[in-house]
Short mmCIF file of C-alpha atoms and ligand atoms in Angstrom, two decimals:
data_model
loop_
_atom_site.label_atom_id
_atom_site.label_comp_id
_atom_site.label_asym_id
_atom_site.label_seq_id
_atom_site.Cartn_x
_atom_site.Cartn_y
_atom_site.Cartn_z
CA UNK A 9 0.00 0.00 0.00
CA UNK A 10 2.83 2.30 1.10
CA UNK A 11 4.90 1.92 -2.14
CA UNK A 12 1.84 2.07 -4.23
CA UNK A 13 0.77 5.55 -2.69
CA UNK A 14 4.79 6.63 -2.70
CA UNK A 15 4.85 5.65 -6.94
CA UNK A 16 1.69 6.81 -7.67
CA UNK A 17 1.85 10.62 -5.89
CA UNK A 18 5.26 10.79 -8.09
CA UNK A 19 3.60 10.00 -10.91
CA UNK A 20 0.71 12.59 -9.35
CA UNK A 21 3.82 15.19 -9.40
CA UNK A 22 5.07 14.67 -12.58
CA UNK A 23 2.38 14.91 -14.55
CA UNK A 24 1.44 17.79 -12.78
CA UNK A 25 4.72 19.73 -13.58
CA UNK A 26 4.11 19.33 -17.21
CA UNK A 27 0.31 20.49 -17.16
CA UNK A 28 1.76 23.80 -15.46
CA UNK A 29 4.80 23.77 -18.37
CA UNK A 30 2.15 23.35 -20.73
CA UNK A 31 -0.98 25.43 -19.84
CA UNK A 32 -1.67 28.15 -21.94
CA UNK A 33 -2.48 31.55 -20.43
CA UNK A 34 -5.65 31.36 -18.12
CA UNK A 35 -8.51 33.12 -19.42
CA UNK A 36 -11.50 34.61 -17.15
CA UNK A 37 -15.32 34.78 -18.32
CA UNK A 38 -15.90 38.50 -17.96
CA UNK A 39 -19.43 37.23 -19.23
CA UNK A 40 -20.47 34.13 -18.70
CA UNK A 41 -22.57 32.40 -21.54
CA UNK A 42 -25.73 32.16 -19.13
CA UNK A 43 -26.00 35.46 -18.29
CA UNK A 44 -29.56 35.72 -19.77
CA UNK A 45 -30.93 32.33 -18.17
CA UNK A 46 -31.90 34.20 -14.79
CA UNK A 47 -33.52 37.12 -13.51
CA UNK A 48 -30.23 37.36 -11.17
CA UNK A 49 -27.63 36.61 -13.13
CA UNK A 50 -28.90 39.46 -15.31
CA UNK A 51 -29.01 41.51 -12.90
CA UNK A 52 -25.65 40.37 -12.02
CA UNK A 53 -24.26 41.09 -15.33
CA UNK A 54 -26.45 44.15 -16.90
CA UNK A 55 -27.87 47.27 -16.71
CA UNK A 56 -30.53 49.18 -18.79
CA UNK A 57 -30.00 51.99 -21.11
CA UNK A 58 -26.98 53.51 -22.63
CA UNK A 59 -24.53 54.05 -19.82
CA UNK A 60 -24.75 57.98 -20.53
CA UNK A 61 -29.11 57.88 -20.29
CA UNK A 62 -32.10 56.91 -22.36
CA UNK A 63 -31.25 58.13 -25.78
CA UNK A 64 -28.39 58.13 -28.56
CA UNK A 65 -27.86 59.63 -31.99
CA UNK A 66 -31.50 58.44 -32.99
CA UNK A 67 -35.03 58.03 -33.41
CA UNK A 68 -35.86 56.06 -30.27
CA UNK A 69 -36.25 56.59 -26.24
CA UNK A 70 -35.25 53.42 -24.34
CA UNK A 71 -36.87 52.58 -20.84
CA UNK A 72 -36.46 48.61 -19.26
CA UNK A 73 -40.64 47.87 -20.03
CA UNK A 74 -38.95 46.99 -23.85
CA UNK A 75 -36.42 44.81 -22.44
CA UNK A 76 -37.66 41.26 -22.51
CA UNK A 77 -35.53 38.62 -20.07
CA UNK A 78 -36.16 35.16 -21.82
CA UNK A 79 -34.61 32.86 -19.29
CA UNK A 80 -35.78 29.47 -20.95
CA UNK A 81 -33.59 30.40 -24.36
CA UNK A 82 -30.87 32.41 -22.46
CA UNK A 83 -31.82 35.78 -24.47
CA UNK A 84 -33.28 39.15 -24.00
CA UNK A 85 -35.73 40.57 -26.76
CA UNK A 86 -35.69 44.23 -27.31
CA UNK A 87 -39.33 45.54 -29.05
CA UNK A 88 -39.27 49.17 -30.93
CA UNK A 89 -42.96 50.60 -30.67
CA UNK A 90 -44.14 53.48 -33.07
CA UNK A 91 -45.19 56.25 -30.29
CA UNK A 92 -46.62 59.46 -31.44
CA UNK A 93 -46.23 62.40 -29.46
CA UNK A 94 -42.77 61.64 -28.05
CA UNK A 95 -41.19 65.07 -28.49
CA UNK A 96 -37.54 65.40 -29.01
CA UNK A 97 -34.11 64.78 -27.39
CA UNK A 98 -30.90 66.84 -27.87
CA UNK A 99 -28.24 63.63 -28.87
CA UNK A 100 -25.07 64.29 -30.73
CA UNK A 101 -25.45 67.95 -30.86
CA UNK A 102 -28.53 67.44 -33.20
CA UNK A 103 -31.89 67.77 -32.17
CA UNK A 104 -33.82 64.74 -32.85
CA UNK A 105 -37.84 63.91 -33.06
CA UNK A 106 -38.63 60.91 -31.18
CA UNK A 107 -40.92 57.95 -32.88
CA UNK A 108 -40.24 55.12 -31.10
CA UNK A 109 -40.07 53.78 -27.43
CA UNK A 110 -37.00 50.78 -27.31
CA UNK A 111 -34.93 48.79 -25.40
CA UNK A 112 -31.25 48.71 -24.43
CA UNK A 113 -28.91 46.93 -22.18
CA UNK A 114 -24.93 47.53 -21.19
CA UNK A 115 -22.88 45.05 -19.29
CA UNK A 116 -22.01 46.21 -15.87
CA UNK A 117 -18.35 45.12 -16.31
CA UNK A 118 -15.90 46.96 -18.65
CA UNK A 119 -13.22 46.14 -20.89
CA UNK A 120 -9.79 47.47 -21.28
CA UNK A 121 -7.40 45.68 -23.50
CA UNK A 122 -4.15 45.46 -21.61
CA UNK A 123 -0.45 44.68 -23.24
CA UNK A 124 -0.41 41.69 -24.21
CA UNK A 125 -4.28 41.00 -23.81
CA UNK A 126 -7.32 40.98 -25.44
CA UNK A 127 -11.17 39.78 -25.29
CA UNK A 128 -13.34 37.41 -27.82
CA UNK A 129 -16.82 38.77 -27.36
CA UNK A 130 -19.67 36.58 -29.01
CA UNK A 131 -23.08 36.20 -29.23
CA UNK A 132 -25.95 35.34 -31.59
CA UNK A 133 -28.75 37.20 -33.11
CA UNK A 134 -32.07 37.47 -34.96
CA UNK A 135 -31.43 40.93 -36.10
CA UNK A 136 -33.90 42.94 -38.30
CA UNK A 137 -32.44 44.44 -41.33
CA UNK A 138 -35.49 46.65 -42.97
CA UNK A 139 -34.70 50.68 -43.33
CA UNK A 140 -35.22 52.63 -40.01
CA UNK A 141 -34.43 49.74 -38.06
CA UNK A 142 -30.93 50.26 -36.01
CA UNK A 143 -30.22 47.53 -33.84
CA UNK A 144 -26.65 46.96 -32.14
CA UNK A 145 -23.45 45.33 -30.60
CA UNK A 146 -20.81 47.42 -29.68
CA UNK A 147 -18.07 48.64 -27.52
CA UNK A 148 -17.49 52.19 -26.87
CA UNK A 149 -15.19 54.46 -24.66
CA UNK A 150 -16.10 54.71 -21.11
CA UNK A 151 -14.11 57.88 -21.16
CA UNK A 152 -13.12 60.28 -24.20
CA UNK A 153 -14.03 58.72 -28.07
CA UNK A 154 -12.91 56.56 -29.32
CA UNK A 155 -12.32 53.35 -29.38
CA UNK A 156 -15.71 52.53 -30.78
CA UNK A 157 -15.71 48.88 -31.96
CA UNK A 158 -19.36 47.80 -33.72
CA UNK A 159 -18.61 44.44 -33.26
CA UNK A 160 -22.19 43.91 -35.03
CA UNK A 161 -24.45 47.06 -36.34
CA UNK A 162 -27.78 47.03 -38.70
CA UNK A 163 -28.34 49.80 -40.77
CA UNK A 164 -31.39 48.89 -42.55
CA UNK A 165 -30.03 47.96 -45.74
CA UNK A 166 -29.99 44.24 -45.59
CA UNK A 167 -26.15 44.43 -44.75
CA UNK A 168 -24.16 43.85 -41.22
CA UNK A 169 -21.59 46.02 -40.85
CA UNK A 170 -18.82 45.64 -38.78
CA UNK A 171 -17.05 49.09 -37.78
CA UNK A 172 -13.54 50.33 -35.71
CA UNK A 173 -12.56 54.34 -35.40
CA UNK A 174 -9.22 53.91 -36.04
CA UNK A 175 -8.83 57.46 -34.48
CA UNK A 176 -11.93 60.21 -34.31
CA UNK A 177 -11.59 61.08 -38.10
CA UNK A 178 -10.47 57.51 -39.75
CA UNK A 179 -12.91 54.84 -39.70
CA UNK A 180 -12.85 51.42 -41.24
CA UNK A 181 -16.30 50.11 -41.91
CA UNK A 182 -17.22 46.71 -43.69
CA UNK A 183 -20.93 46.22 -45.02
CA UNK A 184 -21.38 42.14 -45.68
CA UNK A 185 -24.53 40.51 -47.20
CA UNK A 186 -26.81 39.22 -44.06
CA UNK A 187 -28.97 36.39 -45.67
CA UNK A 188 -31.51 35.41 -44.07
CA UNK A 189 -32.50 37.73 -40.96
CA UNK A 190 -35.41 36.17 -39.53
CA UNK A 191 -32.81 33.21 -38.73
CA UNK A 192 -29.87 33.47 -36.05
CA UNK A 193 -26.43 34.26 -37.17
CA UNK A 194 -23.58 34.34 -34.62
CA UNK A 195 -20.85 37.23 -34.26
CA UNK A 196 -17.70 37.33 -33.07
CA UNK A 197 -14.94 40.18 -32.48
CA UNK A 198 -11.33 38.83 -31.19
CA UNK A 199 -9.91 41.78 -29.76
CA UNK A 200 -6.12 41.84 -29.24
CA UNK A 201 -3.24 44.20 -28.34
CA UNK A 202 -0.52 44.59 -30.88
CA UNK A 203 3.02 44.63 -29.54
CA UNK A 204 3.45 48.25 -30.39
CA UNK A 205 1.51 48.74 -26.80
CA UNK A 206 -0.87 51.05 -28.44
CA UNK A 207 -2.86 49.70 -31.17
CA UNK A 208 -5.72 47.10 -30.99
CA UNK A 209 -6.31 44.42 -34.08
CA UNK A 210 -9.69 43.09 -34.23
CA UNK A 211 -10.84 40.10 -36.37
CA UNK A 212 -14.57 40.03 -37.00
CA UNK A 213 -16.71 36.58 -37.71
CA UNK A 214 -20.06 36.45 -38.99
CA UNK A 215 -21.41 32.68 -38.33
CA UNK A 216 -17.63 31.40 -37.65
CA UNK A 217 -16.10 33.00 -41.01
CA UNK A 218 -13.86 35.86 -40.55
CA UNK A 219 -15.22 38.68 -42.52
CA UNK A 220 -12.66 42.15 -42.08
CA UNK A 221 -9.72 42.69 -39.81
CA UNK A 222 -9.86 46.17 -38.42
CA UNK A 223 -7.27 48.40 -35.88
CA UNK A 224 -7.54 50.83 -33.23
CA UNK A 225 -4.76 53.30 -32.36
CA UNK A 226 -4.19 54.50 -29.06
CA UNK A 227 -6.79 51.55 -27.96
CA UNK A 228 -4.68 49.77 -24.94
CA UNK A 229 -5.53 50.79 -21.29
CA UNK A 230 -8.83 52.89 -22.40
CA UNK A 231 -11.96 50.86 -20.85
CA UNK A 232 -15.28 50.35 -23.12
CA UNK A 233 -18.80 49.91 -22.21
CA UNK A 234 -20.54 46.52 -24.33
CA UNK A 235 -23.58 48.23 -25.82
CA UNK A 236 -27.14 46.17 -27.00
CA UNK A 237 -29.29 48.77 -27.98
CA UNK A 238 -32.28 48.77 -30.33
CA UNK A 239 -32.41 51.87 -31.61
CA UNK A 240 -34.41 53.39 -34.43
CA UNK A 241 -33.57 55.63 -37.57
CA UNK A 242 -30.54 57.61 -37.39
CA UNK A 243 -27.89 55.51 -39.62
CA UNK A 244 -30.71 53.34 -40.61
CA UNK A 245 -32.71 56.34 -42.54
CA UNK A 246 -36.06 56.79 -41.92
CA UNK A 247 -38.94 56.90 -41.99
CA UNK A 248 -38.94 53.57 -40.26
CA UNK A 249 -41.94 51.31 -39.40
CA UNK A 250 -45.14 51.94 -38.09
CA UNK A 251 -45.48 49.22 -35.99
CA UNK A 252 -43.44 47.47 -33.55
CA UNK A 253 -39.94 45.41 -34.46
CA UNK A 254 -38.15 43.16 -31.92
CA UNK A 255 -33.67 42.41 -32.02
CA UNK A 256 -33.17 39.34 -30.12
CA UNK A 257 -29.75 38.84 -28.48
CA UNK A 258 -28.48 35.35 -27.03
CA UNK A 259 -25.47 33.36 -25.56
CA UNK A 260 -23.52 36.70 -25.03
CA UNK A 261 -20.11 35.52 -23.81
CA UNK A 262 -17.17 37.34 -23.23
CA UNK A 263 -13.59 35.78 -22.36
CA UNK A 264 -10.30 38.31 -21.00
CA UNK A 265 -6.96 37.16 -22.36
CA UNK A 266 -5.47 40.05 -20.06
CA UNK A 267 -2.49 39.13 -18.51
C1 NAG B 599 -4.55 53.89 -37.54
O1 NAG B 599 -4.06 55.09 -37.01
C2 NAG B 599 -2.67 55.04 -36.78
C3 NAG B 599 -2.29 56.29 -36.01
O2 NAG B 599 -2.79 57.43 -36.66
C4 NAG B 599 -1.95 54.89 -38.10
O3 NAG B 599 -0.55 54.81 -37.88
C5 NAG B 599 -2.42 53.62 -38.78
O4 NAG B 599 -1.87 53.51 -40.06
C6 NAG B 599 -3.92 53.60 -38.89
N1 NAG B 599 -4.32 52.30 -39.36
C7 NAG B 599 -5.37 52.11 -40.15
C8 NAG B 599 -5.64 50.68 -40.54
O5 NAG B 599 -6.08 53.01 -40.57
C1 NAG B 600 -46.69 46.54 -29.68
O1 NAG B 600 -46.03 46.49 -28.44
C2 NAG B 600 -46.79 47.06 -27.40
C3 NAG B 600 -45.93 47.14 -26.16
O2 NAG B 600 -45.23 45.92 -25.96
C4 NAG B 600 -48.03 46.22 -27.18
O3 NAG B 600 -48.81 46.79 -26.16
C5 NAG B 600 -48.82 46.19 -28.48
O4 NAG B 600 -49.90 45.30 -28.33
C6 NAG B 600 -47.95 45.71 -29.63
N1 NAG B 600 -48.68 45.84 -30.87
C7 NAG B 600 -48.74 44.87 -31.76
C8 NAG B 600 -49.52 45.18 -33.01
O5 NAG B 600 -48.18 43.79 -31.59
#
């Protein structure tokens, strides 16, 4: 019994040396994949609204009543209802008439690429693609502008586009073909520092296939707020519909590779 115990907690030792040698770097869920399968771990992981109020750069006021939490499928439905009567907000130094009452949701934690780090963020969508509609997913600077990363963004043409400010006045933006809307489609955005200790590359996927590498300068060591909004209008042209229009967001996950 002795000697068995003494050759097999050596072995125990051995093999646990090389799983150290060998582990790649750790990563940590910033957002787990389940944060939409209950009430608390929603409220765990988001907040509703855009982090800076009710309204941005378009045609729609959001409030939590169009915020749907559908635990069962892990996802939360945002519904855009044509209001009259709304009045207008003051967004982007433009004065805007209101048509719609929406939904939005940002993650409580944010993300700041560190040297040598990074983030994948993922999720999957049935996304609505028809003009006036303006539903997104995107990362934007807690702090000063940018970074902005649209890791996904609809501007009702039929087209995703996926979107980095290089710097305030330099952006890259790639339109794709979006077959298909009323079926899900998955995105992904690996996020990574360069080794310059400035500059961001990140590789967008549309249903697994990488679509457009894009770069940020200046983008290491500035945090950004993960934005779901369903907003209406604005970049999506209007007038939009006259009824109501849902964005449905699942399986949002979102894994650090900071050191
Ligand atoms: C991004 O901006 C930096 C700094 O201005 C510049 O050096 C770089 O060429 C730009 N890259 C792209 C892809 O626009
Ligand atoms: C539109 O949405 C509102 C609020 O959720 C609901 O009261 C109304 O019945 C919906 N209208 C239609 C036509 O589905």
């Amino acid at each position: 019994m002795r000697l068995l115990f003494a050759i097999s907690a050596s072995f125990f030792l051995v093999s646990f040396c090389n799983a150290s040698v060998l582990k790649p770097r750790a990563t940590t869920a910033v957002i787990p994949p389940n944060s939409f399968s209950s009430s608390t771990l929603f409220s765990e992981y988001w907040n509703y609204n855009y982090p800076w109020g009710d309204s941005h750069n378009g045609a729609a006021i959001m409030d939590s009543s169009h915020v749907t939490l559908n635990t069962g499928s892990n996802s939360v439905t945002l519904t855009s209802v044509y209001t009259t009567g709304l009045g207008t907000v003051t967004s982007g130094g433009s004065t805007i008439q209101l048509h719609y009452k929406s939904g939005t949701i940002y993650a409580k934690p944010t993300f700041t690429v560190a040297a040598g780090g990074g983030y994948d963020i993922s999720a999957s969508f049935i996304a609505p693609t028809i003009k006036g509609t303006w539903p997104a997913f995107w990362l934007t600077a807690v702090s000063g502008w940018p970074p902005e990363i649209d890791i996904a963004e609809w501007k009702g043409d039929g087209l995703i586009s996926f979107n980095t400010f290089n710097t305030s006045t330099v952006v890259k933006a790639d339109d794709v073909a979006y077959p298909n809307p009323s079926s899900t489609h998955t995105v992904k955005a690996e996020v990574r520092a360069e080794s310059d200790g400035s500059t961001v590359k990140v590789n967008f996927y549309l249903d697994g296939v990488l679509q457009t590498t894009q770069f940020g300068a200046d983008y290491i060591g500035k945090a950004m707020y993960l934005i779901v909004d369903f907003q209406m209008e604005g970049s999506s042209g209007s007038p939009g519909p006259t009824g109501n229009t849902t964005y449905t967001i699942s399986d949002v996950s979102a894994i650090s590779y900071n050191p």
